[in-house]
PDB file of C-alpha atoms in Angstrom:
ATOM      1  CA  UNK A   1     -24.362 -22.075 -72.461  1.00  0.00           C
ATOM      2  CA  UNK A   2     -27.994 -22.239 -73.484  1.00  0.00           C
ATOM      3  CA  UNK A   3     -30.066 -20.795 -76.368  1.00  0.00           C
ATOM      4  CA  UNK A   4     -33.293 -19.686 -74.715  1.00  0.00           C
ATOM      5  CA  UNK A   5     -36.538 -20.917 -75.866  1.00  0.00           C
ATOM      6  CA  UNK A   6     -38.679 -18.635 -73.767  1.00  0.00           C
ATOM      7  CA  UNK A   7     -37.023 -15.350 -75.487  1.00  0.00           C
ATOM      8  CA  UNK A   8     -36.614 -17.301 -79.580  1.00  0.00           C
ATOM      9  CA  UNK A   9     -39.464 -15.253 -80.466  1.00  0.00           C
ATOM     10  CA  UNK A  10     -38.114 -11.786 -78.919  1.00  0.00           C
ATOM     11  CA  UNK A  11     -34.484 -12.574 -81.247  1.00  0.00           C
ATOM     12  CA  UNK A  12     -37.005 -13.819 -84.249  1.00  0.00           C
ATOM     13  CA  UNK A  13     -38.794 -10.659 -84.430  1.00  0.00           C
ATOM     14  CA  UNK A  14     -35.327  -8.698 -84.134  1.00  0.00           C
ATOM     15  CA  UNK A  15     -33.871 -10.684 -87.351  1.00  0.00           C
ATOM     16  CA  UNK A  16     -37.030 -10.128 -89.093  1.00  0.00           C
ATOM     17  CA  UNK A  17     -37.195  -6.608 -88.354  1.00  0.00           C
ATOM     18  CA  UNK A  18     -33.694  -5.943 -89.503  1.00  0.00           C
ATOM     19  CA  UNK A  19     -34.246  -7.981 -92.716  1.00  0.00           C
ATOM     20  CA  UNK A  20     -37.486  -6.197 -93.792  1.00  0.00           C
ATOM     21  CA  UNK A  21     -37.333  -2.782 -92.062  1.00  0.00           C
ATOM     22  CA  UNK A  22     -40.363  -1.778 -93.806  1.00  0.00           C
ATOM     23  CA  UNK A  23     -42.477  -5.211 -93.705  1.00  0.00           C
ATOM     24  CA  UNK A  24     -45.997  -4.649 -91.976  1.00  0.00           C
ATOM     25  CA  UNK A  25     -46.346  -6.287 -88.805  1.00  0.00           C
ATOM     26  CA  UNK A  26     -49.101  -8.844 -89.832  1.00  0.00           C
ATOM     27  CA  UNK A  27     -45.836 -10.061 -92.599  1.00  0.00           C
ATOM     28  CA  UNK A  28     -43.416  -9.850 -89.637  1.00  0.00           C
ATOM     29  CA  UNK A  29     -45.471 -11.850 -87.711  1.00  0.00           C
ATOM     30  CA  UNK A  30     -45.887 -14.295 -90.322  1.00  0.00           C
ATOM     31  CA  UNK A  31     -42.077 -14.462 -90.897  1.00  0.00           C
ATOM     32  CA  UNK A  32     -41.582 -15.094 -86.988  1.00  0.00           C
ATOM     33  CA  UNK A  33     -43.737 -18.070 -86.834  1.00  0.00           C
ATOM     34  CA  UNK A  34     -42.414 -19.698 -90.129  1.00  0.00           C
ATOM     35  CA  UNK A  35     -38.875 -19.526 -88.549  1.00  0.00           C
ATOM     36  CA  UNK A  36     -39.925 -20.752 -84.777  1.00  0.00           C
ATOM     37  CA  UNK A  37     -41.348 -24.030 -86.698  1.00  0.00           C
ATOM     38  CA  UNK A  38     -37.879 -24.211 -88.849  1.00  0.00           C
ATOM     39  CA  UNK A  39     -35.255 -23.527 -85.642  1.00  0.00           C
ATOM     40  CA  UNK A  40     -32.771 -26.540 -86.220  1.00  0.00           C
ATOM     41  CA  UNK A  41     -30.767 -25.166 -83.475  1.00  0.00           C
ATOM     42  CA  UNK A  42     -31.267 -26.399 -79.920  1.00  0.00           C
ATOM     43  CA  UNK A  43     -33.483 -24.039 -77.652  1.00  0.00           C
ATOM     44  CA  UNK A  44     -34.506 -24.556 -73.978  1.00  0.00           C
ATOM     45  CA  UNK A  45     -36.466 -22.974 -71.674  1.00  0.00           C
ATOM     46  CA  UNK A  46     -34.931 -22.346 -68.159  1.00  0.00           C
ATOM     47  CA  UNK A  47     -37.954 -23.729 -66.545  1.00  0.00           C
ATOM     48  CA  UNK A  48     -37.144 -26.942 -67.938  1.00  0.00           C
ATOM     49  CA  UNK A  49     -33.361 -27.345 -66.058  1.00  0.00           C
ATOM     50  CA  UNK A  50     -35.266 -26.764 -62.793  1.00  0.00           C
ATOM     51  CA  UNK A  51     -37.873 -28.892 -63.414  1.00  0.00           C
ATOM     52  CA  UNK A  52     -35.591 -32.047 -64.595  1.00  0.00           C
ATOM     53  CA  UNK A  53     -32.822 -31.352 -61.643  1.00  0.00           C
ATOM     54  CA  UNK A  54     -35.530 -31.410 -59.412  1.00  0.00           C
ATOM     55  CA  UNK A  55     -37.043 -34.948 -60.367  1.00  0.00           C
ATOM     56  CA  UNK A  56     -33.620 -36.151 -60.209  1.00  0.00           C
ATOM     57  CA  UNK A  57     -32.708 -34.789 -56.547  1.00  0.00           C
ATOM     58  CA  UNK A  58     -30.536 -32.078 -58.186  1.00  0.00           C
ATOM     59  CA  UNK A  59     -30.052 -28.626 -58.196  1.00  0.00           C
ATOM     60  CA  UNK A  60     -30.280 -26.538 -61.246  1.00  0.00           C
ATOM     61  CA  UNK A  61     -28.728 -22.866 -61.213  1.00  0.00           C
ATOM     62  CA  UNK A  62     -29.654 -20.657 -64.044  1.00  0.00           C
ATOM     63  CA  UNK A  63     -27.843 -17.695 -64.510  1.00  0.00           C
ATOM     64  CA  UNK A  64     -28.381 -14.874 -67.050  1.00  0.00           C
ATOM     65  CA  UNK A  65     -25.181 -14.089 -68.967  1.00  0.00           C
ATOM     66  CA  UNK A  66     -23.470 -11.387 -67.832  1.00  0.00           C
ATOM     67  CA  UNK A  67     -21.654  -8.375 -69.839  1.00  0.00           C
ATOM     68  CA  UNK A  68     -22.252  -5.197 -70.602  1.00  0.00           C
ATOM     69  CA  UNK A  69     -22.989  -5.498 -74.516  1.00  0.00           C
ATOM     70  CA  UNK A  70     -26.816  -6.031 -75.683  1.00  0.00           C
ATOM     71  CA  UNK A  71     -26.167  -8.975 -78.163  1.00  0.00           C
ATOM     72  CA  UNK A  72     -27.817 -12.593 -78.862  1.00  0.00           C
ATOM     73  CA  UNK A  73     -25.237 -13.625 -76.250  1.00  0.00           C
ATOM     74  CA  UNK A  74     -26.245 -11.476 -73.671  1.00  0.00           C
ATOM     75  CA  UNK A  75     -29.795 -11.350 -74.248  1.00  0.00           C
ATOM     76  CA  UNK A  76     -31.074 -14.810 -75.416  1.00  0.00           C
ATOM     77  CA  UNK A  77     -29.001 -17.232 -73.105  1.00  0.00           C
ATOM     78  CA  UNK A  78     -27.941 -18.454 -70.290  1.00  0.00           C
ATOM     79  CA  UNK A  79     -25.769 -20.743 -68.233  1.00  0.00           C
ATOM     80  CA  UNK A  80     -26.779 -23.436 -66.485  1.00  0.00           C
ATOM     81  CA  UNK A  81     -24.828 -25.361 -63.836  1.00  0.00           C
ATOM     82  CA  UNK A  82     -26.238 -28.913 -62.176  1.00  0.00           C
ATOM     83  CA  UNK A  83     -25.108 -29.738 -58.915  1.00  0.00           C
ATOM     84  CA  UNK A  84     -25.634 -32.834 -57.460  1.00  0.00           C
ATOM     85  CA  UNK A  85     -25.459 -32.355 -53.670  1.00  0.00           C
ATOM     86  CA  UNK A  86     -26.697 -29.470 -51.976  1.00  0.00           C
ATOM     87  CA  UNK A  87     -24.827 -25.853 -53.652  1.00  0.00           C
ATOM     88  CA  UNK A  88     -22.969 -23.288 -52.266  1.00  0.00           C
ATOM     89  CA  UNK A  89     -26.669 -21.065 -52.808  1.00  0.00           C
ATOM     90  CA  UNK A  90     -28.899 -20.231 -50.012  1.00  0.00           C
ATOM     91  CA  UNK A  91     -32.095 -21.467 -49.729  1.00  0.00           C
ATOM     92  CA  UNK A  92     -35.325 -19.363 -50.453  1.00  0.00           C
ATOM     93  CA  UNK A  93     -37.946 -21.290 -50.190  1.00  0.00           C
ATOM     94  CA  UNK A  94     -39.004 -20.405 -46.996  1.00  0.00           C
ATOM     95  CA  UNK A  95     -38.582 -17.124 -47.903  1.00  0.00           C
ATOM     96  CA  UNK A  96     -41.634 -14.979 -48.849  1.00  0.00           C
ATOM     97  CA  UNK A  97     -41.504 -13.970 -52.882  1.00  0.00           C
ATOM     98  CA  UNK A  98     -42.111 -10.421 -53.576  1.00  0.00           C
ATOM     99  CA  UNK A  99     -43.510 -10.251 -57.347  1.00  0.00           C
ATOM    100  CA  UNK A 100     -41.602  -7.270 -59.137  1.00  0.00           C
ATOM    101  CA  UNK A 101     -44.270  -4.979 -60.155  1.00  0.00           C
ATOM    102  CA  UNK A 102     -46.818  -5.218 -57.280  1.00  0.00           C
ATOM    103  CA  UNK A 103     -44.750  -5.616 -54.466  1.00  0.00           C
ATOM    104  CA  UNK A 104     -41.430  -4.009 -55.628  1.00  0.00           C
ATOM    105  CA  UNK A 105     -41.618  -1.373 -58.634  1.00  0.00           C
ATOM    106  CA  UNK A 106     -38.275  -0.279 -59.013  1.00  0.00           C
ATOM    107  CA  UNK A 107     -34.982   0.319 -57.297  1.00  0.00           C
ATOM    108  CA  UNK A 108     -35.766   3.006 -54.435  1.00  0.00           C
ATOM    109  CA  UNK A 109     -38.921   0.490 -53.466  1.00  0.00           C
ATOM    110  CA  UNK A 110     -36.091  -2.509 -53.996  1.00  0.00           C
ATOM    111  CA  UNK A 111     -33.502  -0.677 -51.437  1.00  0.00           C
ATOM    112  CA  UNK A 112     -36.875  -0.517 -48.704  1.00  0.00           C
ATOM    113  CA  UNK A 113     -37.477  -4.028 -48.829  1.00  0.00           C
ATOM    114  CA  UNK A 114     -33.640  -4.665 -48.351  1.00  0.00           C
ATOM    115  CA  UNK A 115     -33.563  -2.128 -45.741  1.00  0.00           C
ATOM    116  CA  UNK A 116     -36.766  -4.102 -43.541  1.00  0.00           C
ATOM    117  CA  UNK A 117     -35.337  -7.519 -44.341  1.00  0.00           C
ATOM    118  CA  UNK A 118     -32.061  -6.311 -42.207  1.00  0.00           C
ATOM    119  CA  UNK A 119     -29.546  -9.026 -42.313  1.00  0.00           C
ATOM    120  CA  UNK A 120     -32.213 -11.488 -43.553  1.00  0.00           C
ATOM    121  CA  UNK A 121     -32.728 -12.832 -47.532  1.00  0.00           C
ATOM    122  CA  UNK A 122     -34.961 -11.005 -49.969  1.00  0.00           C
ATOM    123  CA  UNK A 123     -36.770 -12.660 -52.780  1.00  0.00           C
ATOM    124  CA  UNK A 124     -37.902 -10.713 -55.498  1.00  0.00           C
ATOM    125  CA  UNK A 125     -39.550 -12.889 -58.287  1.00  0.00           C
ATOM    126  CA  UNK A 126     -40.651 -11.801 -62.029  1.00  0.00           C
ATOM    127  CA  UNK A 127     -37.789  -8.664 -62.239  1.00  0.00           C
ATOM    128  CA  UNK A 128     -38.368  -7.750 -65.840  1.00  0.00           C
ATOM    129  CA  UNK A 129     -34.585  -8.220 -68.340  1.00  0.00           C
ATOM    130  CA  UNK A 130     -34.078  -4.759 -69.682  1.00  0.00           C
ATOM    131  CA  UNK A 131     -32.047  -5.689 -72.132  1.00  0.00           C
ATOM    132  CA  UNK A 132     -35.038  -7.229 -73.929  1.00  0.00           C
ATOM    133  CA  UNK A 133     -37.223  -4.191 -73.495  1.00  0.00           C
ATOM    134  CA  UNK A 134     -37.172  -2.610 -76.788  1.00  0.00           C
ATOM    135  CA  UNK A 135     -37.343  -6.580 -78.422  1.00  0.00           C
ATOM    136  CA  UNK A 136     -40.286  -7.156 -76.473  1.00  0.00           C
ATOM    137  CA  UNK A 137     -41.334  -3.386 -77.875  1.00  0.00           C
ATOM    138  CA  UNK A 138     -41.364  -4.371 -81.472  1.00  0.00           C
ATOM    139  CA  UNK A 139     -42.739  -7.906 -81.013  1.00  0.00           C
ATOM    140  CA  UNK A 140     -45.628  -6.884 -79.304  1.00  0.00           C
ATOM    141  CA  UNK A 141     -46.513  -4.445 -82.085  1.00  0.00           C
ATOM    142  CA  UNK A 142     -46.081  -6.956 -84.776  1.00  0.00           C
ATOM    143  CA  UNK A 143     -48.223  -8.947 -82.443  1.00  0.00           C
ATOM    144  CA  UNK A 144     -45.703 -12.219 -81.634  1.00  0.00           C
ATOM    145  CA  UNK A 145     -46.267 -11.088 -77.866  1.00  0.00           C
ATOM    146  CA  UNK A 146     -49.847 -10.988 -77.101  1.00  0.00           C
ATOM    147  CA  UNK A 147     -49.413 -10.050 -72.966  1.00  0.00           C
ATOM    148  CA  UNK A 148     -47.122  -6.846 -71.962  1.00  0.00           C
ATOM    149  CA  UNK A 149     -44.040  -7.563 -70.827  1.00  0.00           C
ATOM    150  CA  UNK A 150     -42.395  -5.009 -68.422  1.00  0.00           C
ATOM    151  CA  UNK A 151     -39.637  -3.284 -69.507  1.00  0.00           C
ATOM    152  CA  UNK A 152     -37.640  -2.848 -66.533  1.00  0.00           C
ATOM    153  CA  UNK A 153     -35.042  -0.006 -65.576  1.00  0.00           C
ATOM    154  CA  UNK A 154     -31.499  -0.127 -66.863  1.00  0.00           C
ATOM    155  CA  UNK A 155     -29.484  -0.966 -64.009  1.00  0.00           C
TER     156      UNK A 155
END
Protein backbone atom coordinates (compact mmCIF):
# COMPACT_ATOMS: atom_id res chain seq x y z
CA UNK A 1 0.00 0.00 0.00
CA UNK A 2 1.52 3.11 -1.51
CA UNK A 3 0.81 6.87 -1.25
CA UNK A 4 1.20 8.12 -4.81
CA UNK A 5 3.53 10.81 -5.64
CA UNK A 6 2.45 11.30 -9.21
CA UNK A 7 -1.34 12.17 -8.04
CA UNK A 8 -0.01 14.33 -4.26
CA UNK A 9 -0.82 17.34 -6.10
CA UNK A 10 -4.41 16.16 -7.49
CA UNK A 11 -5.31 15.19 -3.31
CA UNK A 12 -3.39 18.71 -2.37
CA UNK A 13 -5.58 20.77 -4.40
CA UNK A 14 -8.73 18.70 -3.08
CA UNK A 15 -7.73 19.54 0.76
CA UNK A 16 -7.11 23.01 -0.19
CA UNK A 17 -10.21 23.42 -1.97
CA UNK A 18 -12.29 22.05 0.82
CA UNK A 19 -10.44 24.21 3.41
CA UNK A 20 -10.86 27.55 1.54
CA UNK A 21 -13.92 27.03 -0.71
CA UNK A 22 -13.76 30.52 -1.71
CA UNK A 23 -9.77 31.06 -1.98
CA UNK A 24 -8.76 32.32 -5.60
CA UNK A 25 -6.89 29.93 -7.51
CA UNK A 26 -3.53 31.90 -7.68
CA UNK A 27 -3.92 31.38 -3.27
CA UNK A 28 -4.86 27.72 -3.91
CA UNK A 29 -2.07 27.27 -5.90
CA UNK A 30 0.14 28.82 -3.51
CA UNK A 31 -1.27 26.64 -0.66
CA UNK A 32 -0.60 23.40 -2.89
CA UNK A 33 2.99 24.03 -3.37
CA UNK A 34 3.71 25.10 0.31
CA UNK A 35 2.26 21.66 1.37
CA UNK A 36 4.08 19.41 -1.54
CA UNK A 37 7.50 20.95 0.00
CA UNK A 38 6.13 20.10 3.75
CA UNK A 39 4.70 16.25 2.92
CA UNK A 40 6.42 14.29 5.88
CA UNK A 41 4.57 11.33 4.75
CA UNK A 42 6.16 8.87 2.34
CA UNK A 43 5.04 9.30 -1.43
CA UNK A 44 6.19 7.27 -4.49
CA UNK A 45 5.69 7.32 -7.87
CA UNK A 46 4.77 3.96 -9.58
CA UNK A 47 7.35 4.52 -12.17
CA UNK A 48 9.87 4.21 -9.62
CA UNK A 49 8.87 0.26 -8.43
CA UNK A 50 9.33 -0.64 -12.12
CA UNK A 51 12.27 1.05 -12.62
CA UNK A 52 14.16 -0.38 -9.31
CA UNK A 53 12.64 -4.15 -9.88
CA UNK A 54 13.93 -3.93 -13.13
CA UNK A 55 17.70 -3.08 -12.25
CA UNK A 56 17.45 -5.76 -9.81
CA UNK A 57 16.11 -8.63 -12.26
CA UNK A 58 12.65 -8.29 -10.64
CA UNK A 59 9.30 -7.80 -11.47
CA UNK A 60 7.26 -5.01 -10.15
CA UNK A 61 3.28 -5.21 -10.41
CA UNK A 62 1.42 -2.07 -9.72
CA UNK A 63 -2.04 -2.26 -9.23
CA UNK A 64 -4.59 0.55 -8.71
CA UNK A 65 -6.72 -0.05 -5.61
CA UNK A 66 -9.79 -1.36 -6.22
CA UNK A 67 -13.42 -0.45 -4.66
CA UNK A 68 -16.14 1.23 -5.55
CA UNK A 69 -15.86 4.41 -3.15
CA UNK A 70 -13.93 7.67 -4.56
CA UNK A 71 -11.68 8.30 -1.44
CA UNK A 72 -7.77 9.05 -0.79
CA UNK A 73 -7.66 5.24 -0.67
CA UNK A 74 -9.03 4.59 -3.82
CA UNK A 75 -7.78 7.40 -5.69
CA UNK A 76 -4.19 8.27 -4.53
CA UNK A 77 -2.63 4.69 -4.06
CA UNK A 78 -1.73 1.71 -4.97
CA UNK A 79 -0.35 -1.73 -4.30
CA UNK A 80 2.64 -2.92 -5.28
CA UNK A 81 3.82 -6.55 -5.28
CA UNK A 82 7.75 -7.61 -6.17
CA UNK A 83 8.30 -10.86 -7.48
CA UNK A 84 11.44 -12.26 -7.82
CA UNK A 85 11.21 -14.94 -10.54
CA UNK A 86 9.19 -14.63 -13.46
CA UNK A 87 5.02 -13.85 -12.30
CA UNK A 88 2.03 -15.47 -12.95
CA UNK A 89 1.43 -12.10 -15.63
CA UNK A 90 1.76 -12.39 -19.27
CA UNK A 91 4.18 -10.74 -21.07
CA UNK A 92 3.49 -7.58 -23.29
CA UNK A 93 6.31 -6.46 -24.48
CA UNK A 94 6.16 -7.80 -27.69
CA UNK A 95 2.92 -6.67 -27.87
CA UNK A 96 2.11 -3.47 -29.83
CA UNK A 97 0.84 -0.47 -27.24
CA UNK A 98 -2.22 1.26 -28.30
CA UNK A 99 -2.09 4.90 -26.58
CA UNK A 100 -5.71 5.58 -25.10
CA UNK A 101 -6.82 8.62 -26.82
CA UNK A 102 -5.38 8.24 -30.37
CA UNK A 103 -5.63 4.77 -30.92
CA UNK A 104 -8.51 3.75 -28.54
CA UNK A 105 -11.06 6.62 -27.41
CA UNK A 106 -13.42 4.91 -25.40
CA UNK A 107 -15.15 1.63 -24.74
CA UNK A 108 -17.09 0.77 -28.13
CA UNK A 109 -13.46 1.60 -29.97
CA UNK A 110 -11.88 -0.62 -26.83
CA UNK A 111 -14.40 -3.73 -27.61
CA UNK A 112 -13.00 -3.36 -31.71
CA UNK A 113 -9.56 -3.69 -30.84
CA UNK A 114 -10.47 -6.74 -28.55
CA UNK A 115 -12.63 -8.04 -31.18
CA UNK A 116 -9.39 -7.92 -34.09
CA UNK A 117 -6.89 -9.11 -31.50
CA UNK A 118 -9.14 -12.52 -31.35
CA UNK A 119 -7.67 -14.77 -28.80
CA UNK A 120 -4.45 -12.68 -28.79
CA UNK A 121 -3.30 -9.84 -25.87
CA UNK A 122 -4.27 -6.20 -26.15
CA UNK A 123 -2.24 -3.40 -24.77
CA UNK A 124 -3.77 -0.27 -24.20
CA UNK A 125 -1.33 2.29 -22.56
CA UNK A 126 -2.16 5.93 -20.97
CA UNK A 127 -6.18 4.90 -20.06
CA UNK A 128 -7.05 8.04 -18.19
CA UNK A 129 -8.31 7.17 -13.90
CA UNK A 130 -11.77 8.59 -13.77
CA UNK A 131 -11.91 8.74 -10.46
CA UNK A 132 -9.44 11.65 -10.57
CA UNK A 133 -11.32 13.51 -13.25
CA UNK A 134 -13.03 16.17 -11.42
CA UNK A 135 -9.45 16.51 -9.07
CA UNK A 136 -7.61 16.97 -12.10
CA UNK A 137 -10.74 19.54 -13.01
CA UNK A 138 -10.09 21.87 -10.18
CA UNK A 139 -6.28 21.64 -10.20
CA UNK A 140 -5.94 22.60 -13.56
CA UNK A 141 -8.02 25.73 -12.96
CA UNK A 142 -6.09 26.75 -9.96
CA UNK A 143 -3.25 26.07 -12.30
CA UNK A 144 -1.20 23.05 -10.20
CA UNK A 145 -1.73 21.03 -13.58
CA UNK A 146 -0.35 22.91 -16.41
CA UNK A 147 -1.07 19.92 -19.35
CA UNK A 148 -4.84 18.43 -19.68
CA UNK A 149 -5.33 15.40 -18.30
CA UNK A 150 -8.14 13.20 -19.81
CA UNK A 151 -10.90 12.52 -17.88
CA UNK A 152 -11.87 9.19 -18.86
CA UNK A 153 -15.43 7.44 -18.84
CA UNK A 154 -16.83 5.96 -15.66
CA UNK A 155 -16.65 2.40 -16.13
Amino acid sequence: DVRNATTLPLLLTEVQRTARPHAPHEEVRAMVEQALLAERELVVAPEWFAAWAAERGLEADIRLKSGRAHNELTRHRYEVVLHEGPSDGLDLAGVPALPWGREVSGLAALADCVKQAGDGPVRVTGIPNARLAEEADEARSAGVLSAAVPAGEPL
